[in-house]
């Protein structure tokens, strides 16, 4: 027998096996028990969360021969077996991506005239229904409003906004949720026990995070890991196979930022790129890491952070202010956009991380705005000056000269002082009085100097207008 991938081997066959969609399974169970089956259902949600699987389970519950309609299909009767295998004549699965035209819908409508062959209901499961054309949707409207007896439509889509409102209004809509990481880990752990696979819990956490809420993706990743062929699967194996950057790298980068060590940051960046990691994935990972730091500073529980990483993240988060982390995220987001249009993405990334390494040189925006409004310069940290030690005074005998010589020396001293003062006044540069006109003529030059030294201040300066000039203090106001 051919190998069956995990996503098919462990596909849910009953309502109880569906993970993290209790709000939907409960309603569908009650629908069956109360005999209130609607003519059309719309299942929406991300990929791999159980939309098509739940549609099949619902179809089996309605058509089970053992005790149907039932909330617990037997999975052994002819109808249940055929639905599981996908060859039931009364449960038809249609791919909306390849049957998009109005002619396909008209062919379907002709089939509706025939009663079910050996089932209670004729059920049509249309996957990716948003791919149907507008004319195909319009052809379905009348059928959905007044469908033949014993016909049930189940639509599944990942993009409900592309389904026309008149179709949605004729269906009962169920929104599927992303599967939480703990639920994915629980499912993978049980599968590993059944198949006798030894794996590190941290590796399972990494797979669950990589799956992004999709159980099918998690099982596909697990298949790939098992094919790696090792007796024990470690976290390092998972990171290397899927090109995931370890959180230790992000920690080291931020630690280097606090130490103003730009060379260390660039070395870490080059090491990541030399290993073949995608630069966009690397930036996404760092953005996610910094986001988690911000949430931890706000004391918010984060399911995507393992207990092993929490202590390390709390340690590094204490070294940054919230504004600093937001500034780094802003640079990374801009870098992601710039890389898309650049022929040299490595250069763009290097420039961004060098800018991040100079974070400590930036002044607080509140202080800058306050200094502009008040006309006072930004107060820098005071420099500590060592106190001067008092030296003991020694008694020195001074010989007193004759009165005539003292008078001559005093006159010469006064002449020298006057001459020195005159030369100093002549050498002193003449400073013209500062005027608003002179400042306006120099605005471009000031902006250029600011853009090189303080880009954030330059952006604010360009948007300001001159309010007044008094005592050589320039007062600005926002435009």
CSV table of C-alpha atoms in Angstrom, one decimal:
chain,number,residue,atom,x,y,z
A,1,UNK,CA,0.0,0.0,0.0
A,2,UNK,CA,1.3,3.5,-0.9
A,3,UNK,CA,2.4,5.8,1.9
A,4,UNK,CA,-0.4,8.0,3.3
A,5,UNK,CA,0.7,11.4,4.4
A,6,UNK,CA,0.0,12.4,8.0
A,7,UNK,CA,-2.6,15.1,6.9
A,8,UNK,CA,-4.7,12.4,5.3
A,9,UNK,CA,-3.9,9.6,7.7
A,10,UNK,CA,-5.0,11.6,10.8
A,11,UNK,CA,-7.8,13.6,9.1
A,12,UNK,CA,-10.7,14.1,11.5
A,13,UNK,CA,-13.6,11.6,11.0
A,14,UNK,CA,-15.9,12.8,13.8
A,15,UNK,CA,-17.0,16.1,15.4
A,16,UNK,CA,-14.9,15.3,18.5
A,17,UNK,CA,-11.7,15.0,16.5
A,18,UNK,CA,-12.0,18.5,15.1
A,19,UNK,CA,-9.5,20.8,16.9
A,20,UNK,CA,-10.3,24.3,18.2
A,21,UNK,CA,-13.6,24.7,16.3
A,22,UNK,CA,-16.0,23.9,19.2
A,23,UNK,CA,-18.2,26.9,18.4
A,24,UNK,CA,-19.0,25.4,15.0
A,25,UNK,CA,-19.2,21.7,15.9
A,26,UNK,CA,-21.7,22.5,18.7
A,27,UNK,CA,-24.1,24.3,16.4
A,28,UNK,CA,-23.9,21.6,13.7
A,29,UNK,CA,-24.6,18.9,16.3
A,30,UNK,CA,-27.6,20.8,17.6
A,31,UNK,CA,-28.8,21.3,14.0
A,32,UNK,CA,-28.8,17.6,13.5
A,33,UNK,CA,-30.4,16.7,16.8
A,34,UNK,CA,-33.1,19.4,16.4
A,35,UNK,CA,-33.7,18.5,12.7
A,36,UNK,CA,-33.1,22.1,11.6
A,37,UNK,CA,-30.7,21.5,8.6
A,38,UNK,CA,-30.4,24.6,6.4
A,39,UNK,CA,-30.2,24.5,2.6
A,40,UNK,CA,-26.8,26.2,2.4
A,41,UNK,CA,-23.7,26.7,4.6
A,42,UNK,CA,-20.7,28.9,4.1
A,43,UNK,CA,-17.5,27.8,5.9
A,44,UNK,CA,-14.9,30.5,5.9
A,45,UNK,CA,-11.4,30.7,7.5
A,46,UNK,CA,-7.7,30.3,6.9
A,47,UNK,CA,-6.2,27.3,5.1
A,48,UNK,CA,-5.8,24.0,6.9
A,49,UNK,CA,-8.2,24.6,9.8
A,50,UNK,CA,-10.7,21.9,9.0
A,51,UNK,CA,-13.3,23.5,6.7
A,52,UNK,CA,-13.5,20.6,4.1
A,53,UNK,CA,-13.0,18.0,6.8
A,54,UNK,CA,-15.9,19.3,8.8
A,55,UNK,CA,-18.1,19.5,5.7
A,56,UNK,CA,-17.4,15.8,5.1
A,57,UNK,CA,-18.2,14.9,8.7
A,58,UNK,CA,-21.4,16.9,8.5
A,59,UNK,CA,-22.3,15.0,5.3
A,60,UNK,CA,-21.6,11.7,7.0
A,61,UNK,CA,-23.8,12.6,10.0
A,62,UNK,CA,-26.7,13.4,7.7
A,63,UNK,CA,-26.4,10.3,5.5
A,64,UNK,CA,-25.1,7.7,7.9
A,65,UNK,CA,-27.0,4.4,7.4
A,66,UNK,CA,-26.4,3.0,10.9
A,67,UNK,CA,-28.3,5.6,13.0
A,68,UNK,CA,-28.6,8.7,10.9
A,69,UNK,CA,-29.0,11.5,11.0
A,70,UNK,CA,-26.6,11.4,14.0
A,71,UNK,CA,-23.9,13.5,15.6
A,72,UNK,CA,-21.6,10.4,15.8
A,73,UNK,CA,-21.4,8.8,12.3
A,74,UNK,CA,-20.3,5.2,12.4
A,75,UNK,CA,-17.6,5.5,9.7
A,76,UNK,CA,-18.2,1.8,8.8
A,77,UNK,CA,-21.4,1.8,6.7
A,78,UNK,CA,-21.3,2.1,3.0
A,79,UNK,CA,-22.2,5.8,2.9
A,80,UNK,CA,-19.6,6.8,5.5
A,81,UNK,CA,-16.9,4.8,3.8
A,82,UNK,CA,-17.7,6.3,0.4
A,83,UNK,CA,-17.7,9.8,1.8
A,84,UNK,CA,-14.3,9.2,3.5
A,85,UNK,CA,-12.9,7.8,0.3
A,86,UNK,CA,-14.4,10.7,-1.8
A,87,UNK,CA,-16.4,8.5,-4.2
A,88,UNK,CA,-19.9,8.9,-2.9
A,89,UNK,CA,-22.5,9.4,-5.6
A,90,UNK,CA,-24.7,11.5,-3.3
A,91,UNK,CA,-21.9,13.7,-1.8
A,92,UNK,CA,-20.3,15.6,-4.6
A,93,UNK,CA,-17.1,17.6,-4.0
A,94,UNK,CA,-16.5,20.3,-6.6
A,95,UNK,CA,-13.3,22.4,-7.0
A,96,UNK,CA,-14.5,26.0,-7.4
A,97,UNK,CA,-11.1,26.9,-8.9
A,98,UNK,CA,-11.5,24.7,-11.9
A,99,UNK,CA,-15.2,24.9,-12.4
A,100,UNK,CA,-15.7,28.7,-12.5
A,101,UNK,CA,-18.0,29.2,-15.4
A,102,UNK,CA,-21.8,29.6,-15.6
A,103,UNK,CA,-22.0,26.4,-17.7
A,104,UNK,CA,-20.6,24.4,-14.9
A,105,UNK,CA,-23.3,25.7,-12.6
A,106,UNK,CA,-26.0,25.0,-15.1
A,107,UNK,CA,-24.8,21.4,-15.4
A,108,UNK,CA,-24.9,21.2,-11.6
A,109,UNK,CA,-28.5,22.5,-11.7
A,110,UNK,CA,-29.5,19.7,-14.1
A,111,UNK,CA,-28.2,17.1,-11.7
A,112,UNK,CA,-30.3,18.6,-8.8
A,113,UNK,CA,-33.5,17.2,-10.5
A,114,UNK,CA,-32.4,13.6,-9.6
A,115,UNK,CA,-33.1,12.3,-6.1
A,116,UNK,CA,-30.4,10.8,-4.0
A,117,UNK,CA,-29.6,7.2,-5.0
A,118,UNK,CA,-29.1,5.6,-1.6
A,119,UNK,CA,-28.9,8.5,0.9
A,120,UNK,CA,-31.2,10.8,2.7
A,121,UNK,CA,-29.7,13.9,1.3
A,122,UNK,CA,-27.8,15.0,-1.8
A,123,UNK,CA,-24.9,17.2,-0.6
A,124,UNK,CA,-22.7,19.4,-2.8
A,125,UNK,CA,-19.4,20.6,-1.2
A,126,UNK,CA,-17.9,23.4,-3.3
A,127,UNK,CA,-14.3,24.2,-2.2
A,128,UNK,CA,-12.8,27.6,-3.0
A,129,UNK,CA,-16.2,29.0,-3.9
A,130,UNK,CA,-14.8,32.5,-4.2
A,131,UNK,CA,-13.2,31.5,-7.5
A,132,UNK,CA,-16.6,31.3,-9.2
A,133,UNK,CA,-17.3,34.0,-11.8
A,134,UNK,CA,-19.9,36.6,-11.2
A,135,UNK,CA,-22.3,35.0,-13.7
A,136,UNK,CA,-21.8,31.6,-12.0
A,137,UNK,CA,-22.7,33.2,-8.7
A,138,UNK,CA,-25.8,34.8,-10.2
A,139,UNK,CA,-26.8,31.4,-11.7
A,140,UNK,CA,-26.7,29.9,-8.2
A,141,UNK,CA,-29.0,32.6,-6.5
A,142,UNK,CA,-32.3,31.1,-7.4
A,143,UNK,CA,-31.2,27.6,-6.6
A,144,UNK,CA,-30.0,28.6,-3.2
A,145,UNK,CA,-33.2,30.5,-2.4
A,146,UNK,CA,-35.5,27.6,-3.4
A,147,UNK,CA,-33.4,24.5,-3.6
A,148,UNK,CA,-34.9,21.1,-4.4
A,149,UNK,CA,-35.9,18.9,-1.4
A,150,UNK,CA,-33.1,16.9,0.3
A,151,UNK,CA,-30.4,19.1,-1.3
A,152,UNK,CA,-27.7,20.7,0.9
A,153,UNK,CA,-24.9,23.0,-0.3
A,154,UNK,CA,-21.7,23.5,1.7
A,155,UNK,CA,-19.4,26.2,0.5
A,156,UNK,CA,-15.8,26.6,1.7
A,157,UNK,CA,-13.6,29.6,1.1
A,158,UNK,CA,-10.5,31.3,2.4
A,159,UNK,CA,-11.6,34.7,1.0
A,160,UNK,CA,-15.2,35.4,2.0
A,161,UNK,CA,-14.9,39.0,0.9
A,162,UNK,CA,-14.8,37.8,-2.7
A,163,UNK,CA,-18.2,36.0,-2.4
A,164,UNK,CA,-21.0,38.3,-3.5
A,165,UNK,CA,-23.3,39.5,-0.6
A,166,UNK,CA,-26.4,37.9,-2.2
A,167,UNK,CA,-24.9,34.5,-1.9
A,168,UNK,CA,-23.7,35.0,1.7
A,169,UNK,CA,-27.2,36.2,2.7
A,170,UNK,CA,-28.7,32.9,1.5
A,171,UNK,CA,-26.2,30.8,3.6
A,172,UNK,CA,-25.5,30.1,7.3
A,173,UNK,CA,-22.0,31.4,7.7
A,174,UNK,CA,-19.5,29.8,10.0
A,175,UNK,CA,-16.1,31.5,10.6
A,176,UNK,CA,-13.3,29.0,11.4
A,177,UNK,CA,-10.5,30.2,13.8
A,178,UNK,CA,-6.8,29.7,13.5
A,179,UNK,CA,-5.7,26.7,15.6
A,180,UNK,CA,-3.8,27.8,18.7
A,181,UNK,CA,-0.2,26.6,19.2
A,182,UNK,CA,-1.0,24.5,22.3
A,183,UNK,CA,-3.7,22.6,20.4
A,184,UNK,CA,-1.3,22.0,17.5
A,185,UNK,CA,1.4,20.8,19.9
A,186,UNK,CA,-1.1,18.5,21.6
A,187,UNK,CA,-2.1,16.9,18.3
A,188,UNK,CA,1.5,16.5,17.1
A,189,UNK,CA,2.5,15.0,20.5
A,190,UNK,CA,-0.2,12.3,20.3
A,191,UNK,CA,0.8,11.5,16.7
A,192,UNK,CA,4.4,11.1,17.7
A,193,UNK,CA,3.4,8.7,20.5
A,194,UNK,CA,1.3,6.6,18.1
A,195,UNK,CA,4.1,6.5,15.4
A,196,UNK,CA,6.9,6.1,18.0
A,197,UNK,CA,8.8,9.3,17.1
A,198,UNK,CA,11.1,11.0,19.7
A,199,UNK,CA,11.1,14.7,19.4
A,200,UNK,CA,12.1,17.7,21.6
A,201,UNK,CA,9.2,19.7,23.0
A,202,UNK,CA,10.9,22.9,21.9
A,203,UNK,CA,11.0,21.4,18.3
A,204,UNK,CA,7.2,20.8,18.5
A,205,UNK,CA,6.7,24.4,19.6
A,206,UNK,CA,8.8,25.7,16.7
A,207,UNK,CA,6.7,23.6,14.3
A,208,UNK,CA,3.4,24.8,15.8
A,209,UNK,CA,4.6,28.4,15.4
A,210,UNK,CA,5.8,27.9,11.9
A,211,UNK,CA,2.4,26.4,11.0
A,212,UNK,CA,0.7,29.7,11.7
A,213,UNK,CA,-2.6,28.3,13.0
A,214,UNK,CA,-2.9,25.6,10.2
A,215,UNK,CA,-3.2,22.0,11.4
A,216,UNK,CA,-2.6,20.7,7.9
A,217,UNK,CA,0.6,22.8,7.5
A,218,UNK,CA,1.8,21.4,10.9
A,219,UNK,CA,1.2,17.8,9.8
A,220,UNK,CA,3.0,18.5,6.5
A,221,UNK,CA,6.0,20.0,8.3
A,222,UNK,CA,6.0,17.0,10.6
A,223,UNK,CA,6.1,14.7,7.6
A,224,UNK,CA,9.1,16.5,6.4
A,225,UNK,CA,10.9,16.3,9.8
A,226,UNK,CA,10.2,12.5,10.0
A,227,UNK,CA,11.7,12.1,6.6
A,228,UNK,CA,14.9,13.6,8.0
A,229,UNK,CA,15.5,10.1,9.3
A,230,UNK,CA,17.0,10.7,12.8
A,231,UNK,CA,16.2,8.7,16.0
A,232,UNK,CA,15.7,12.0,17.9
A,233,UNK,CA,14.5,15.2,16.4
A,234,UNK,CA,15.9,18.3,18.2
A,235,UNK,CA,15.2,22.0,17.9
A,236,UNK,CA,18.3,22.6,15.9
A,237,UNK,CA,17.1,20.1,13.3
A,238,UNK,CA,13.8,21.9,12.9
A,239,UNK,CA,15.5,25.3,12.7
A,240,UNK,CA,18.0,24.2,10.1
A,241,UNK,CA,15.5,22.3,7.9
A,242,UNK,CA,12.9,25.1,7.7
A,243,UNK,CA,15.4,28.0,7.7
A,244,UNK,CA,14.0,29.5,11.0
A,245,UNK,CA,16.3,32.0,12.8
A,246,UNK,CA,16.8,31.1,16.4
A,247,UNK,CA,15.6,33.7,18.9
A,248,UNK,CA,19.1,33.9,20.4
A,249,UNK,CA,20.2,35.8,17.3
A,250,UNK,CA,17.6,38.5,17.8
A,251,UNK,CA,18.6,38.7,21.5
A,252,UNK,CA,22.3,39.1,20.5
A,253,UNK,CA,21.4,41.8,18.0
A,254,UNK,CA,19.5,43.9,20.6
A,255,UNK,CA,22.2,43.3,23.2
A,256,UNK,CA,24.7,44.7,20.7
A,257,UNK,CA,22.5,47.7,20.1
A,258,UNK,CA,22.7,48.5,23.9
A,259,UNK,CA,26.5,48.2,23.6
A,260,UNK,CA,26.7,50.4,20.5
A,261,UNK,CA,28.5,47.5,18.8
A,262,UNK,CA,27.6,47.9,15.1
A,263,UNK,CA,30.3,45.5,13.9
A,264,UNK,CA,28.9,42.6,16.0
A,265,UNK,CA,25.4,43.3,14.5
A,266,UNK,CA,26.7,43.2,10.9
A,267,UNK,CA,28.6,40.0,11.6
A,268,UNK,CA,25.4,38.4,12.9
A,269,UNK,CA,23.5,39.6,9.8
A,270,UNK,CA,26.2,38.2,7.5
A,271,UNK,CA,26.2,34.9,9.3
A,272,UNK,CA,22.4,34.6,8.8
A,273,UNK,CA,22.6,35.4,5.1
A,274,UNK,CA,25.5,33.0,4.5
A,275,UNK,CA,23.4,30.1,5.9
A,276,UNK,CA,20.9,30.8,3.2
A,277,UNK,CA,18.1,32.2,5.3
A,278,UNK,CA,15.7,34.4,3.5
A,279,UNK,CA,16.2,38.0,4.5
A,280,UNK,CA,12.5,38.8,4.5
A,281,UNK,CA,11.8,35.9,6.8
A,282,UNK,CA,14.6,37.0,9.0
A,283,UNK,CA,13.2,40.6,9.2
A,284,UNK,CA,9.7,39.1,9.9
A,285,UNK,CA,11.1,37.0,12.7
A,286,UNK,CA,12.8,40.0,14.3
A,287,UNK,CA,9.7,42.1,14.0
A,288,UNK,CA,7.7,39.4,15.7
A,289,UNK,CA,10.4,39.1,18.4
A,290,UNK,CA,10.3,42.9,19.2
A,291,UNK,CA,6.5,42.8,19.1
A,292,UNK,CA,6.6,40.1,21.8
A,293,UNK,CA,9.0,42.3,23.8
A,294,UNK,CA,6.6,45.1,23.8
A,295,UNK,CA,3.7,42.9,24.9
A,296,UNK,CA,5.8,41.4,27.7
A,297,UNK,CA,6.6,44.9,28.9
A,298,UNK,CA,2.8,45.5,29.0
A,299,UNK,CA,2.5,42.2,31.0
A,300,UNK,CA,0.4,40.5,28.3
A,301,UNK,CA,0.5,36.7,28.0
A,302,UNK,CA,1.8,35.6,24.7
A,303,UNK,CA,1.1,32.0,23.5
A,304,UNK,CA,3.7,32.2,20.8
A,305,UNK,CA,6.5,32.6,23.3
A,306,UNK,CA,7.8,29.5,25.0
A,307,UNK,CA,8.7,29.4,28.7
A,308,UNK,CA,12.3,28.8,27.9
A,309,UNK,CA,12.5,32.1,26.0
A,310,UNK,CA,10.4,34.2,28.3
A,311,UNK,CA,13.1,34.9,30.9
A,312,UNK,CA,15.7,35.9,28.3
A,313,UNK,CA,13.2,38.2,26.6
A,314,UNK,CA,12.2,39.9,29.9
A,315,UNK,CA,15.9,40.5,30.5
A,316,UNK,CA,16.5,42.3,27.2
A,317,UNK,CA,13.2,44.2,27.3
A,318,UNK,CA,14.3,46.0,30.4
A,319,UNK,CA,17.2,47.6,28.5
A,320,UNK,CA,14.9,49.4,26.1
A,321,UNK,CA,12.1,52.0,26.3
A,322,UNK,CA,8.9,51.4,24.5
A,323,UNK,CA,9.7,54.3,22.0
A,324,UNK,CA,13.1,52.6,21.2
A,325,UNK,CA,11.5,49.3,20.3
A,326,UNK,CA,8.8,51.1,18.2
A,327,UNK,CA,11.6,53.0,16.4
A,328,UNK,CA,13.4,49.8,15.6
A,329,UNK,CA,10.2,48.2,14.3
A,330,UNK,CA,9.6,51.3,12.1
A,331,UNK,CA,13.1,50.9,10.5
A,332,UNK,CA,12.6,47.2,10.0
A,333,UNK,CA,9.2,47.7,8.3
A,334,UNK,CA,10.7,50.3,6.0
A,335,UNK,CA,13.7,48.0,5.3
A,336,UNK,CA,11.3,45.2,4.2
A,337,UNK,CA,9.7,47.6,1.7
A,338,UNK,CA,13.0,48.9,0.4
A,339,UNK,CA,14.4,45.4,-0.1
A,340,UNK,CA,11.6,44.5,-2.5
A,341,UNK,CA,12.7,47.2,-4.9
A,342,UNK,CA,16.4,46.9,-4.4
A,343,UNK,CA,19.0,45.1,-6.5
A,344,UNK,CA,21.2,44.8,-3.4
A,345,UNK,CA,19.1,43.7,-0.4
A,346,UNK,CA,22.2,43.0,1.7
A,347,UNK,CA,23.3,46.6,1.5
A,348,UNK,CA,19.8,47.9,2.4
A,349,UNK,CA,19.8,45.6,5.5
A,350,UNK,CA,23.3,46.6,6.5
A,351,UNK,CA,22.4,50.3,6.4
A,352,UNK,CA,19.3,49.7,8.5
A,353,UNK,CA,21.1,47.8,11.2
A,354,UNK,CA,23.9,50.4,11.4
A,355,UNK,CA,21.2,53.0,11.9
A,356,UNK,CA,19.6,50.8,14.6
A,357,UNK,CA,23.0,50.5,16.3
A,358,UNK,CA,23.1,54.3,16.8
A,359,UNK,CA,19.8,54.3,18.7
A,360,UNK,CA,21.4,55.6,21.9
A,361,UNK,CA,22.5,58.8,20.1
A,362,UNK,CA,19.0,59.9,19.4
A,363,UNK,CA,17.3,62.5,21.6
A,364,UNK,CA,13.8,62.1,22.9
A,365,UNK,CA,11.2,63.6,20.6
A,366,UNK,CA,9.4,65.1,23.5
A,367,UNK,CA,12.5,66.9,24.6
A,368,UNK,CA,13.1,68.2,21.1
A,369,UNK,CA,9.5,69.5,20.7
A,370,UNK,CA,9.7,71.1,24.1
A,371,UNK,CA,13.0,72.9,23.2
A,372,UNK,CA,11.5,74.2,20.0
A,373,UNK,CA,8.4,75.5,21.7
A,374,UNK,CA,10.3,77.2,24.5
A,375,UNK,CA,13.2,78.3,22.5
A,376,UNK,CA,15.7,76.7,24.8
A,377,UNK,CA,18.3,74.2,23.7
A,378,UNK,CA,18.0,70.6,24.6
A,379,UNK,CA,19.5,70.0,28.0
A,380,UNK,CA,22.4,67.6,27.8
A,381,UNK,CA,23.6,65.5,30.7
A,382,UNK,CA,25.7,67.6,33.0
A,383,UNK,CA,29.4,66.9,33.0
A,384,UNK,CA,30.8,66.0,36.3
A,385,UNK,CA,33.7,68.4,37.3
A,386,UNK,CA,36.2,67.3,39.9
A,387,UNK,CA,36.5,69.8,42.8
A,388,UNK,CA,39.8,71.7,43.1
A,389,UNK,CA,41.8,70.9,46.1
A,390,UNK,CA,42.9,73.8,48.2
A,391,UNK,CA,46.7,74.0,48.5
A,392,UNK,CA,48.2,75.1,51.8
A,393,UNK,CA,49.5,78.7,51.8
A,394,UNK,CA,53.2,79.0,52.4
A,395,UNK,CA,54.7,82.0,54.1
A,396,UNK,CA,57.0,83.7,51.6
A,397,UNK,CA,59.2,86.7,52.4
A,398,UNK,CA,58.8,89.4,49.8
A,399,UNK,CA,61.4,92.1,49.5
A,400,UNK,CA,59.7,95.5,49.2
A,401,UNK,CA,61.4,97.7,46.5
A,402,UNK,CA,61.9,101.4,46.7
A,403,UNK,CA,58.8,103.6,46.1
A,404,UNK,CA,60.1,105.1,42.8
A,405,UNK,CA,60.6,101.7,41.2
A,406,UNK,CA,57.2,100.5,42.2
A,407,UNK,CA,55.5,103.5,40.6
A,408,UNK,CA,57.4,102.9,37.3
A,409,UNK,CA,56.5,99.2,37.3
A,410,UNK,CA,52.8,100.0,38.0
A,411,UNK,CA,52.6,102.5,35.1
A,412,UNK,CA,54.2,100.0,32.7
A,413,UNK,CA,51.8,97.3,33.8
A,414,UNK,CA,48.8,99.5,33.2
A,415,UNK,CA,50.1,100.4,29.7
A,416,UNK,CA,50.6,96.7,28.8
A,417,UNK,CA,47.1,95.9,30.0
A,418,UNK,CA,45.6,98.6,27.9
A,419,UNK,CA,47.5,97.5,24.8
A,420,UNK,CA,46.4,93.9,25.2
A,421,UNK,CA,42.8,94.9,25.7
A,422,UNK,CA,42.9,97.0,22.5
A,423,UNK,CA,44.4,94.2,20.4
A,424,UNK,CA,41.8,91.8,21.8
A,425,UNK,CA,39.0,94.1,20.7
A,426,UNK,CA,40.4,94.5,17.2
A,427,UNK,CA,40.8,90.7,16.8
A,428,UNK,CA,37.3,90.0,18.1
A,429,UNK,CA,35.0,89.0,15.2
A,430,UNK,CA,32.2,91.4,14.4
A,431,UNK,CA,28.8,89.6,14.7
A,432,UNK,CA,25.9,91.1,12.8
A,433,UNK,CA,22.5,91.2,14.4
A,434,UNK,CA,20.5,88.0,13.5
A,435,UNK,CA,17.4,88.7,11.5
A,436,UNK,CA,14.4,86.6,10.3
A,437,UNK,CA,15.4,87.3,6.7
A,438,UNK,CA,18.9,85.9,7.3
A,439,UNK,CA,17.4,82.8,8.9
A,440,UNK,CA,15.0,82.2,6.1
A,441,UNK,CA,17.8,82.4,3.5
A,442,UNK,CA,19.7,79.7,5.5
A,443,UNK,CA,16.8,77.3,6.1
A,444,UNK,CA,18.0,74.9,3.5
A,445,UNK,CA,21.5,74.8,4.9
A,446,UNK,CA,20.2,74.2,8.4
A,447,UNK,CA,18.0,71.4,7.2
A,448,UNK,CA,20.9,69.7,5.4
A,449,UNK,CA,23.1,69.8,8.5
A,450,UNK,CA,20.2,68.5,10.7
A,451,UNK,CA,19.4,65.7,8.2
A,452,UNK,CA,23.0,64.4,8.5
A,453,UNK,CA,23.2,64.6,12.3
A,454,UNK,CA,19.6,64.3,13.5
A,455,UNK,CA,17.2,63.0,10.8
A,456,UNK,CA,14.2,62.9,13.1
A,457,UNK,CA,14.7,66.6,14.1
A,458,UNK,CA,15.2,67.5,10.4
A,459,UNK,CA,11.9,66.0,9.4
A,460,UNK,CA,10.2,68.0,12.1
A,461,UNK,CA,12.1,71.2,11.3
A,462,UNK,CA,11.2,71.0,7.6
A,463,UNK,CA,7.5,71.0,8.5
A,464,UNK,CA,7.7,74.0,10.9
A,465,UNK,CA,7.2,77.7,10.2
A,466,UNK,CA,9.1,80.6,11.8
A,467,UNK,CA,7.0,82.2,14.5
A,468,UNK,CA,9.4,85.0,15.7
A,469,UNK,CA,13.0,85.8,16.6
A,470,UNK,CA,13.9,87.4,19.9
A,471,UNK,CA,17.3,87.7,21.7
A,472,UNK,CA,18.8,85.5,19.0
A,473,UNK,CA,16.4,82.7,19.9
A,474,UNK,CA,14.4,81.3,16.9
A,475,UNK,CA,10.8,80.3,17.8
A,476,UNK,CA,9.2,77.7,15.5
A,477,UNK,CA,5.6,76.4,15.2
A,478,UNK,CA,4.2,73.3,13.4
A,479,UNK,CA,2.7,74.0,10.0
